[in-house]
Each structure stands twice: as C-alpha cells, then as structure tokens.
Amino acid sequence: MARRKIVAGNWKMNMTPSEAVKLVEELKPLVASDDVDVVYCVPAIDIVPVVEAVKGSNVKIGAENFYIEDKGAFTGEISAPMLKDAGVEYIVIGHSERRDIFGENDILINAKVKKAFEAGLKPILCCGESLELRKKGTYLDWIKRQITWDLTGVTADQVKNLVIAYEPIWAIGTGETASSDQAEEVCKAIRENISEMYDAATAEAVRIQYGGSVNAGNAAELFAKPNIDGGLVGGASLKADFGKIVNYK
Ligand code: PGA
C-alpha cells in the first residue's frame, strides 16, 4: 500500500498567538488536500488558539517540545498528556536545534519517543548530519546510530505510526537544499535500517520526510522520490508558499 504523504510546518519560535491565528486563516484555503496529511507544529503558547482555528479543516496540530514526566515539580515544562488534552496529535522530537542549542542527547530523545507513544502522540523524530560529517563521508553511519539509539525499546507497531524527518543540518535555514538524490540516498538508508531493526512491513509503513530549505520550487522533485514521504518545512511554512508545498503535484 502506498504511504500517504505528510507535510509538516515547523514554526520554530515564530508567531505570537494572534499572528498564528491570522496565518492559519490565510493558509486555510491553500493547504486543503485530500491526499496529503498537513500538520502545523507550533510554539506551546499558540497550541490552544491554533487548535481552535483549524477546526473543520484538514490540518492537524503538532507541538515542538515537551518534558518526559507526566506532571510535578518541573518549572517551565509541559507534559505529553497536557499536549494530548489540548488537541495535539504530533510532536517534533530530536530536532537538531534542540540537540545542538539545548543539549538534548539520544538518551533523552529515546525517552521522549517512548513517552510520546505512551501518551498517544505521534513523534516526528528528526535526525541528520553536520556539514563536517557530510564532507567526511560518514553521514550514513551517524544517522544509523541516531535512529538505533532513538528507537531503543520502541515496538514495531509504534514505529508503523512514526514519522522520521531526515534533516541535514547544513541544509536547515541556509537556503541550501540537499539534492533530491542526496535526500533519497539517506531516506532509503533509514528505511533499510528500520527493516534491519524490525522487519520489511514496518519499514514499508514508516513515513520518512526530508527537511532543510524545502520550498515551493523544490518540493515536487524531492517528494517524487520513492523513499521521501513528504517534508518538514521551517521558513516556508510561515507563508503562502506552504500551500504550494502541500499541493506540490
Ligand atoms: P528550514 O527548516 O525549512 O527553514 O530549513 C527546516 C527545519 O528545521 O525543520
């Protein structure tokens, strides 16, 4: 069975609540689609108004971060059950900005993946190599290691509901996109890794996105590749172009 494409916006630390609602209204007619899953991953403070604003549309909501405990003395944090109760369905985990700026390691990321599934959220698990590793040529080993660590103890049934986003760090926010062949090479290797870790059916089911300077001009070529099941889109998700990415065909 063909995998359904999934195009997710990663708003990062952009959009006040009132700006967020305005953007949702602007994008509503542009992102309508019958055959692509559309997700907005939004800052925590935007979740409640945005969940309300997308009602009646095809858009699902994701969060960008949470902490692994359910509740308690963790000042400043938000839990997975809180997100679920607020109407969130997807959760970005392991983004390179959280790994690099906020020091998240694969042990924490693995705990987050397990907690997200336990709470009924679908993780969008990010992986990707630095420019240094790309130049060295060891990027496939690096990504395999990230995926293996991050999915330790995660079941095949859970992985079937997982989204993996391959995001080469050198292509994020830089305007430099991986070529469709470079992106396909890694997404294919990730699928093979899932097949080795689990089985062929799980590898067939898992959806693998490409992320890193996806825009209205390059989405069609990237998404046409057999192992690329959509995109995780940063900058271009904050403007009308996002509609063109969703409706890339
Ligand atoms: P970008 O960000 O599209 O702005 O490169 C992608 C991401 O970080 O998810």
PDB file of C-alpha atoms and ligand atoms in Angstrom:
ATOM      1  CA  MET A   1       0.000   0.000   0.000  1.00  0.00           C
ATOM      2  CA  ALA A   2       1.304   3.392  -0.924  1.00  0.00           C
ATOM      3  CA  ARG A   3       2.307   5.523   2.003  1.00  0.00           C
ATOM      4  CA  ARG A   4       0.357   8.753   2.477  1.00  0.00           C
ATOM      5  CA  LYS A   5       2.488  11.857   2.177  1.00  0.00           C
ATOM      6  CA  ILE A   6       2.833  14.105   5.217  1.00  0.00           C
ATOM      7  CA  VAL A   7       3.855  17.753   5.003  1.00  0.00           C
ATOM      8  CA  ALA A   8       4.502  19.408   8.358  1.00  0.00           C
ATOM      9  CA  GLY A   9       5.331  23.016   9.104  1.00  0.00           C
ATOM     10  CA  ASN A  10       7.852  23.586  11.862  1.00  0.00           C
ATOM     11  CA  TRP A  11       7.097  27.122  13.011  1.00  0.00           C
ATOM     12  CA  LYS A  12      10.007  27.156  15.498  1.00  0.00           C
ATOM     13  CA  MET A  13       9.985  30.277  17.751  1.00  0.00           C
ATOM     14  CA  ASN A  14       7.842  32.348  15.410  1.00  0.00           C
ATOM     15  CA  MET A  15       4.258  33.663  15.542  1.00  0.00           C
ATOM     16  CA  THR A  16       2.581  35.270  18.541  1.00  0.00           C
ATOM     17  CA  PRO A  17      -0.859  33.773  19.284  1.00  0.00           C
ATOM     18  CA  SER A  18      -2.659  36.487  17.308  1.00  0.00           C
ATOM     19  CA  GLU A  19      -0.232  36.201  14.377  1.00  0.00           C
ATOM     20  CA  ALA A  20      -0.675  32.423  14.486  1.00  0.00           C
ATOM     21  CA  VAL A  21      -4.454  32.597  14.144  1.00  0.00           C
ATOM     22  CA  LYS A  22      -4.110  35.050  11.254  1.00  0.00           C
ATOM     23  CA  LEU A  23      -1.671  32.729   9.464  1.00  0.00           C
ATOM     24  CA  VAL A  24      -3.985  29.743   9.931  1.00  0.00           C
ATOM     25  CA  GLU A  25      -6.858  31.686   8.362  1.00  0.00           C
ATOM     26  CA  GLU A  26      -4.688  32.818   5.432  1.00  0.00           C
ATOM     27  CA  LEU A  27      -3.411  29.317   4.740  1.00  0.00           C
ATOM     28  CA  LYS A  28      -6.728  27.516   5.177  1.00  0.00           C
ATOM     29  CA  PRO A  29      -7.846  27.552   1.525  1.00  0.00           C
ATOM     30  CA  LEU A  30      -4.279  26.989   0.279  1.00  0.00           C
ATOM     31  CA  VAL A  31      -3.487  23.827   2.256  1.00  0.00           C
ATOM     32  CA  ALA A  32      -6.723  21.942   1.572  1.00  0.00           C
ATOM     33  CA  SER A  33      -5.781  18.479   0.283  1.00  0.00           C
ATOM     34  CA  ASP A  34      -7.376  15.059   0.098  1.00  0.00           C
ATOM     35  CA  ASP A  35      -4.222  13.021  -0.250  1.00  0.00           C
ATOM     36  CA  VAL A  36      -1.601  14.722   1.930  1.00  0.00           C
ATOM     37  CA  ASP A  37      -1.583  14.891   5.740  1.00  0.00           C
ATOM     38  CA  VAL A  38      -0.964  18.506   6.770  1.00  0.00           C
ATOM     39  CA  VAL A  39       0.459  19.354  10.193  1.00  0.00           C
ATOM     40  CA  TYR A  40       1.439  22.628  11.867  1.00  0.00           C
ATOM     41  CA  CYS A  41       3.990  22.165  14.636  1.00  0.00           C
ATOM     42  CA  VAL A  42       3.589  25.334  16.667  1.00  0.00           C
ATOM     43  CA  PRO A  43       5.051  27.016  19.780  1.00  0.00           C
ATOM     44  CA  ALA A  44       3.408  25.913  23.043  1.00  0.00           C
ATOM     45  CA  ILE A  45       1.630  29.210  23.603  1.00  0.00           C
ATOM     46  CA  ASP A  46      -0.015  29.006  20.158  1.00  0.00           C
ATOM     47  CA  ILE A  47      -1.413  25.493  20.626  1.00  0.00           C
ATOM     48  CA  VAL A  48      -4.781  26.367  22.187  1.00  0.00           C
ATOM     49  CA  PRO A  49      -5.783  29.148  19.766  1.00  0.00           C
ATOM     50  CA  VAL A  50      -4.429  27.241  16.742  1.00  0.00           C
ATOM     51  CA  VAL A  51      -6.275  24.010  17.633  1.00  0.00           C
ATOM     52  CA  GLU A  52      -9.424  26.141  17.724  1.00  0.00           C
ATOM     53  CA  ALA A  53      -8.575  27.953  14.479  1.00  0.00           C
ATOM     54  CA  VAL A  54      -8.002  24.769  12.412  1.00  0.00           C
ATOM     55  CA  LYS A  55     -11.294  23.157  13.474  1.00  0.00           C
ATOM     56  CA  GLY A  56     -13.259  21.982  10.454  1.00  0.00           C
ATOM     57  CA  SER A  57     -10.148  21.917   8.248  1.00  0.00           C
ATOM     58  CA  ASN A  58      -7.773  19.105   7.249  1.00  0.00           C
ATOM     59  CA  VAL A  59      -4.913  20.477   9.372  1.00  0.00           C
ATOM     60  CA  LYS A  60      -3.588  18.574  12.395  1.00  0.00           C
ATOM     61  CA  ILE A  61      -1.546  20.169  15.148  1.00  0.00           C
ATOM     62  CA  GLY A  62       1.861  19.232  16.441  1.00  0.00           C
ATOM     63  CA  ALA A  63       3.965  20.567  19.294  1.00  0.00           C
ATOM     64  CA  GLU A  64       7.663  21.365  19.189  1.00  0.00           C
ATOM     65  CA  ASN A  65       8.764  20.150  22.606  1.00  0.00           C
ATOM     66  CA  PHE A  66       7.723  18.584  25.928  1.00  0.00           C
ATOM     67  CA  TYR A  67       9.238  17.016  29.025  1.00  0.00           C
ATOM     68  CA  ILE A  68       9.203  13.278  29.749  1.00  0.00           C
ATOM     69  CA  GLU A  69       7.395  13.320  33.113  1.00  0.00           C
ATOM     70  CA  ASP A  70       3.585  13.461  33.283  1.00  0.00           C
ATOM     71  CA  LYS A  71       3.388  16.168  35.946  1.00  0.00           C
ATOM     72  CA  GLY A  72       5.089  17.572  39.018  1.00  0.00           C
ATOM     73  CA  ALA A  73       7.818  19.959  40.050  1.00  0.00           C
ATOM     74  CA  PHE A  74       9.332  20.768  36.646  1.00  0.00           C
ATOM     75  CA  THR A  75       9.001  24.528  36.460  1.00  0.00           C
ATOM     76  CA  GLY A  76       8.589  25.800  32.935  1.00  0.00           C
ATOM     77  CA  GLU A  77       7.879  22.445  31.335  1.00  0.00           C
ATOM     78  CA  ILE A  78       4.874  20.954  29.538  1.00  0.00           C
ATOM     79  CA  SER A  79       3.979  17.233  29.574  1.00  0.00           C
ATOM     80  CA  ALA A  80       2.812  14.894  26.834  1.00  0.00           C
ATOM     81  CA  PRO A  81      -0.617  14.349  28.480  1.00  0.00           C
ATOM     82  CA  MET A  82      -1.081  18.143  28.593  1.00  0.00           C
ATOM     83  CA  LEU A  83      -0.389  18.346  24.862  1.00  0.00           C
ATOM     84  CA  LYS A  84      -2.706  15.444  24.118  1.00  0.00           C
ATOM     85  CA  ASP A  85      -5.521  17.003  26.163  1.00  0.00           C
ATOM     86  CA  ALA A  86      -5.074  20.298  24.289  1.00  0.00           C
ATOM     87  CA  GLY A  87      -5.705  18.569  20.948  1.00  0.00           C
ATOM     88  CA  VAL A  88      -2.129  17.959  19.795  1.00  0.00           C
ATOM     89  CA  GLU A  89      -1.506  14.864  17.613  1.00  0.00           C
ATOM     90  CA  TYR A  90       2.137  15.116  16.543  1.00  0.00           C
ATOM     91  CA  ILE A  91       5.298  16.037  18.407  1.00  0.00           C
ATOM     92  CA  VAL A  92       8.683  17.007  16.986  1.00  0.00           C
ATOM     93  CA  ILE A  93      11.467  15.156  18.794  1.00  0.00           C
ATOM     94  CA  GLY A  94      15.224  15.335  18.311  1.00  0.00           C
ATOM     95  CA  HIS A  95      15.344  18.420  16.103  1.00  0.00           C
ATOM     96  CA  SER A  96      18.958  19.489  15.546  1.00  0.00           C
ATOM     97  CA  GLU A  97      18.234  22.854  17.187  1.00  0.00           C
ATOM     98  CA  ARG A  98      17.197  21.049  20.376  1.00  0.00           C
ATOM     99  CA  ARG A  99      20.173  18.709  20.149  1.00  0.00           C
ATOM    100  CA  ASP A 100      22.699  21.497  19.477  1.00  0.00           C
ATOM    101  CA  ILE A 101      21.359  24.566  21.306  1.00  0.00           C
ATOM    102  CA  PHE A 102      19.592  22.851  24.232  1.00  0.00           C
ATOM    103  CA  GLY A 103      21.934  19.900  24.667  1.00  0.00           C
ATOM    104  CA  GLU A 104      19.391  17.106  24.141  1.00  0.00           C
ATOM    105  CA  ASN A 105      21.091  13.758  23.716  1.00  0.00           C
ATOM    106  CA  ASP A 106      19.890  10.438  22.317  1.00  0.00           C
ATOM    107  CA  ILE A 107      19.074   9.074  25.794  1.00  0.00           C
ATOM    108  CA  LEU A 108      16.601  11.900  26.388  1.00  0.00           C
ATOM    109  CA  ILE A 109      15.332  11.725  22.820  1.00  0.00           C
ATOM    110  CA  ASN A 110      14.688   7.983  23.182  1.00  0.00           C
ATOM    111  CA  ALA A 111      12.776   8.619  26.436  1.00  0.00           C
ATOM    112  CA  LYS A 112      10.736  11.305  24.672  1.00  0.00           C
ATOM    113  CA  VAL A 113       9.822   8.969  21.792  1.00  0.00           C
ATOM    114  CA  LYS A 114       8.603   6.315  24.244  1.00  0.00           C
ATOM    115  CA  LYS A 115       6.679   8.822  26.359  1.00  0.00           C
ATOM    116  CA  ALA A 116       5.052  10.380  23.294  1.00  0.00           C
ATOM    117  CA  PHE A 117       3.719   6.997  22.164  1.00  0.00           C
ATOM    118  CA  GLU A 118       2.558   6.204  25.701  1.00  0.00           C
ATOM    119  CA  ALA A 119       0.579   9.477  25.704  1.00  0.00           C
ATOM    120  CA  GLY A 120      -0.940   8.813  22.280  1.00  0.00           C
ATOM    121  CA  LEU A 121       1.123  11.385  20.360  1.00  0.00           C
ATOM    122  CA  LYS A 122       2.844  10.611  17.066  1.00  0.00           C
ATOM    123  CA  PRO A 123       6.525  11.548  17.098  1.00  0.00           C
ATOM    124  CA  ILE A 124       8.214  13.272  14.182  1.00  0.00           C
ATOM    125  CA  LEU A 125      11.714  12.045  15.005  1.00  0.00           C
ATOM    126  CA  CYS A 126      14.447  14.180  13.459  1.00  0.00           C
ATOM    127  CA  CYS A 127      17.906  13.011  12.509  1.00  0.00           C
ATOM    128  CA  GLY A 128      20.655  14.408  10.324  1.00  0.00           C
ATOM    129  CA  GLU A 129      24.342  15.055   9.953  1.00  0.00           C
ATOM    130  CA  SER A 130      26.556  18.130  10.217  1.00  0.00           C
ATOM    131  CA  LEU A 131      28.459  19.525   7.243  1.00  0.00           C
ATOM    132  CA  GLU A 132      31.631  18.069   8.736  1.00  0.00           C
ATOM    133  CA  LEU A 133      30.227  14.521   8.720  1.00  0.00           C
ATOM    134  CA  ARG A 134      28.814  15.024   5.226  1.00  0.00           C
ATOM    135  CA  LYS A 135      32.292  16.014   3.995  1.00  0.00           C
ATOM    136  CA  LYS A 136      33.952  13.137   5.829  1.00  0.00           C
ATOM    137  CA  GLY A 137      31.537  10.733   4.178  1.00  0.00           C
ATOM    138  CA  THR A 138      30.449   9.069   7.439  1.00  0.00           C
ATOM    139  CA  TYR A 139      26.921  10.528   7.468  1.00  0.00           C
ATOM    140  CA  LEU A 140      25.075   7.238   6.863  1.00  0.00           C
ATOM    141  CA  ASP A 141      26.766   5.585   9.868  1.00  0.00           C
ATOM    142  CA  TRP A 142      25.966   8.626  12.007  1.00  0.00           C
ATOM    143  CA  ILE A 143      22.273   8.634  11.069  1.00  0.00           C
ATOM    144  CA  LYS A 144      22.001   4.876  11.558  1.00  0.00           C
ATOM    145  CA  ARG A 145      23.415   5.332  15.046  1.00  0.00           C
ATOM    146  CA  GLN A 146      20.972   8.147  15.849  1.00  0.00           C
ATOM    147  CA  ILE A 147      17.981   6.073  14.703  1.00  0.00           C
ATOM    148  CA  THR A 148      19.153   2.958  16.542  1.00  0.00           C
ATOM    149  CA  TRP A 149      19.596   4.844  19.824  1.00  0.00           C
ATOM    150  CA  ASP A 150      16.449   6.914  19.485  1.00  0.00           C
ATOM    151  CA  LEU A 151      14.253   3.856  18.851  1.00  0.00           C
ATOM    152  CA  THR A 152      15.662   1.563  21.541  1.00  0.00           C
ATOM    153  CA  GLY A 153      12.736  -0.230  23.179  1.00  0.00           C
ATOM    154  CA  VAL A 154      10.203   1.143  20.687  1.00  0.00           C
ATOM    155  CA  THR A 155       7.934  -1.576  19.236  1.00  0.00           C
ATOM    156  CA  ALA A 156       7.281  -2.345  15.555  1.00  0.00           C
ATOM    157  CA  ASP A 157       3.630  -1.326  15.934  1.00  0.00           C
ATOM    158  CA  GLN A 158       4.739   2.028  17.303  1.00  0.00           C
ATOM    159  CA  VAL A 159       7.260   2.533  14.507  1.00  0.00           C
ATOM    160  CA  LYS A 160       4.480   1.996  11.959  1.00  0.00           C
ATOM    161  CA  ASN A 161       2.948   5.212  13.342  1.00  0.00           C
ATOM    162  CA  LEU A 162       6.238   7.064  13.489  1.00  0.00           C
ATOM    163  CA  VAL A 163       7.364   9.834  11.181  1.00  0.00           C
ATOM    164  CA  ILE A 164      11.115  10.228  10.711  1.00  0.00           C
ATOM    165  CA  ALA A 165      12.450  13.520   9.365  1.00  0.00           C
ATOM    166  CA  TYR A 166      15.854  13.441   7.704  1.00  0.00           C
ATOM    167  CA  GLU A 167      17.223  16.945   8.127  1.00  0.00           C
ATOM    168  CA  PRO A 168      20.861  17.530   7.149  1.00  0.00           C
ATOM    169  CA  ILE A 169      21.977  20.308   9.492  1.00  0.00           C
ATOM    170  CA  TRP A 170      23.833  22.054   6.687  1.00  0.00           C
ATOM    171  CA  ALA A 171      20.550  22.490   4.798  1.00  0.00           C
ATOM    172  CA  ILE A 172      18.433  23.879   7.649  1.00  0.00           C
ATOM    173  CA  GLY A 173      17.584  27.555   7.286  1.00  0.00           C
ATOM    174  CA  THR A 174      20.564  28.023   4.971  1.00  0.00           C
ATOM    175  CA  GLY A 175      18.737  28.096   1.664  1.00  0.00           C
ATOM    176  CA  GLU A 176      20.956  25.197   0.650  1.00  0.00           C
ATOM    177  CA  THR A 177      18.828  22.127  -0.032  1.00  0.00           C
ATOM    178  CA  ALA A 178      20.133  18.610  -0.309  1.00  0.00           C
ATOM    179  CA  SER A 179      19.671  17.473  -3.891  1.00  0.00           C
ATOM    180  CA  SER A 180      16.792  15.064  -4.367  1.00  0.00           C
ATOM    181  CA  ASP A 181      19.339  12.279  -4.946  1.00  0.00           C
ATOM    182  CA  GLN A 182      21.222  13.105  -1.731  1.00  0.00           C
ATOM    183  CA  ALA A 183      17.961  13.187   0.241  1.00  0.00           C
ATOM    184  CA  GLU A 184      16.720   9.953  -1.323  1.00  0.00           C
ATOM    185  CA  GLU A 185      20.002   8.165  -0.560  1.00  0.00           C
ATOM    186  CA  VAL A 186      19.647   8.873   3.152  1.00  0.00           C
ATOM    187  CA  CYS A 187      15.875   8.277   3.366  1.00  0.00           C
ATOM    188  CA  LYS A 188      16.380   4.904   1.651  1.00  0.00           C
ATOM    189  CA  ALA A 189      19.185   4.031   4.085  1.00  0.00           C
ATOM    190  CA  ILE A 190      16.922   4.942   7.032  1.00  0.00           C
ATOM    191  CA  ARG A 191      14.201   2.648   5.664  1.00  0.00           C
ATOM    192  CA  GLU A 192      16.746  -0.171   5.288  1.00  0.00           C
ATOM    193  CA  ASN A 193      17.860   0.425   8.853  1.00  0.00           C
ATOM    194  CA  ILE A 194      14.254   0.136  10.068  1.00  0.00           C
ATOM    195  CA  SER A 195      13.933  -3.103   8.099  1.00  0.00           C
ATOM    196  CA  GLU A 196      17.042  -4.494   9.824  1.00  0.00           C
ATOM    197  CA  MET A 197      15.880  -3.347  13.273  1.00  0.00           C
ATOM    198  CA  TYR A 198      12.264  -4.521  12.810  1.00  0.00           C
ATOM    199  CA  ASP A 199      11.003  -6.110   9.587  1.00  0.00           C
ATOM    200  CA  ALA A 200      10.084  -5.299   5.991  1.00  0.00           C
ATOM    201  CA  ALA A 201       6.435  -4.465   6.788  1.00  0.00           C
ATOM    202  CA  THR A 202       7.458  -1.917   9.433  1.00  0.00           C
ATOM    203  CA  ALA A 203       9.970  -0.353   7.047  1.00  0.00           C
ATOM    204  CA  GLU A 204       7.265  -0.120   4.368  1.00  0.00           C
ATOM    205  CA  ALA A 205       4.879   1.614   6.789  1.00  0.00           C
ATOM    206  CA  VAL A 206       7.143   4.189   8.442  1.00  0.00           C
ATOM    207  CA  ARG A 207       6.934   7.626   6.834  1.00  0.00           C
ATOM    208  CA  ILE A 208      10.203   9.425   6.172  1.00  0.00           C
ATOM    209  CA  GLN A 209      10.264  13.152   5.450  1.00  0.00           C
ATOM    210  CA  TYR A 210      13.024  15.327   4.110  1.00  0.00           C
ATOM    211  CA  GLY A 211      13.619  18.683   5.823  1.00  0.00           C
ATOM    212  CA  GLY A 212      16.060  21.502   5.109  1.00  0.00           C
ATOM    213  CA  SER A 213      15.144  24.534   2.975  1.00  0.00           C
ATOM    214  CA  VAL A 214      12.150  22.831   1.357  1.00  0.00           C
ATOM    215  CA  ASN A 215      10.280  25.421  -0.708  1.00  0.00           C
ATOM    216  CA  ALA A 216       7.624  25.746  -3.388  1.00  0.00           C
ATOM    217  CA  GLY A 217      10.265  25.300  -6.079  1.00  0.00           C
ATOM    218  CA  ASN A 218      11.935  22.090  -4.902  1.00  0.00           C
ATOM    219  CA  ALA A 219       9.142  20.167  -3.131  1.00  0.00           C
ATOM    220  CA  ALA A 220       7.826  18.345  -6.210  1.00  0.00           C
ATOM    221  CA  GLU A 221      11.219  16.882  -7.122  1.00  0.00           C
ATOM    222  CA  LEU A 222      12.024  15.860  -3.544  1.00  0.00           C
ATOM    223  CA  PHE A 223       8.595  14.316  -2.847  1.00  0.00           C
ATOM    224  CA  ALA A 224       8.666  12.351  -6.105  1.00  0.00           C
ATOM    225  CA  LYS A 225      11.481  10.172  -4.757  1.00  0.00           C
ATOM    226  CA  PRO A 226      10.319   6.695  -3.732  1.00  0.00           C
ATOM    227  CA  ASN A 227      11.563   6.900  -0.131  1.00  0.00           C
ATOM    228  CA  ILE A 228      10.616  10.530   0.596  1.00  0.00           C
ATOM    229  CA  ASP A 229       7.121  10.699   2.047  1.00  0.00           C
ATOM    230  CA  GLY A 230       6.814  14.466   2.426  1.00  0.00           C
ATOM    231  CA  GLY A 231       8.644  17.251   4.197  1.00  0.00           C
ATOM    232  CA  LEU A 232       9.306  19.030   7.460  1.00  0.00           C
ATOM    233  CA  VAL A 233       9.287  22.676   6.465  1.00  0.00           C
ATOM    234  CA  GLY A 234      10.664  25.577   8.505  1.00  0.00           C
ATOM    235  CA  GLY A 235      10.871  29.016   6.904  1.00  0.00           C
ATOM    236  CA  ALA A 236       8.493  28.309   4.026  1.00  0.00           C
ATOM    237  CA  SER A 237       5.755  27.084   6.398  1.00  0.00           C
ATOM    238  CA  LEU A 238       5.146  30.658   7.578  1.00  0.00           C
ATOM    239  CA  LYS A 239       3.914  31.958   4.250  1.00  0.00           C
ATOM    240  CA  ALA A 240       1.549  31.233   1.387  1.00  0.00           C
ATOM    241  CA  ASP A 241       4.238  29.072  -0.226  1.00  0.00           C
ATOM    242  CA  PHE A 242       3.327  26.360   2.254  1.00  0.00           C
ATOM    243  CA  GLY A 243       0.122  25.792   0.283  1.00  0.00           C
ATOM    244  CA  LYS A 244       2.182  25.197  -2.854  1.00  0.00           C
ATOM    245  CA  ILE A 245       4.361  22.693  -0.979  1.00  0.00           C
ATOM    246  CA  VAL A 246       1.305  20.781   0.238  1.00  0.00           C
ATOM    247  CA  ASN A 247      -0.170  20.812  -3.267  1.00  0.00           C
ATOM    248  CA  TYR A 248       3.170  20.077  -4.927  1.00  0.00           C
ATOM    249  CA  LYS A 249       1.819  17.916  -7.721  1.00  0.00           C
TER     250      LYS A 249
HETATM  251  P1  PGA B   1      14.023  25.185   7.052  1.00  0.00           P
HETATM  252  O1  PGA B   1      13.868  24.391   8.433  1.00  0.00           O
HETATM  253  O2  PGA B   1      12.934  24.671   6.134  1.00  0.00           O
HETATM  254  O3  PGA B   1      13.841  26.622   7.402  1.00  0.00           O
HETATM  255  O4  PGA B   1      15.382  24.862   6.514  1.00  0.00           O
HETATM  256  C1  PGA B   1      13.555  23.032   8.460  1.00  0.00           C
HETATM  257  C2  PGA B   1      13.518  22.525   9.885  1.00  0.00           C
HETATM  258  O5  PGA B   1      14.391  22.914  10.683  1.00  0.00           O
HETATM  259  O6  PGA B   1      12.642  21.739  10.245  1.00  0.00           O
END
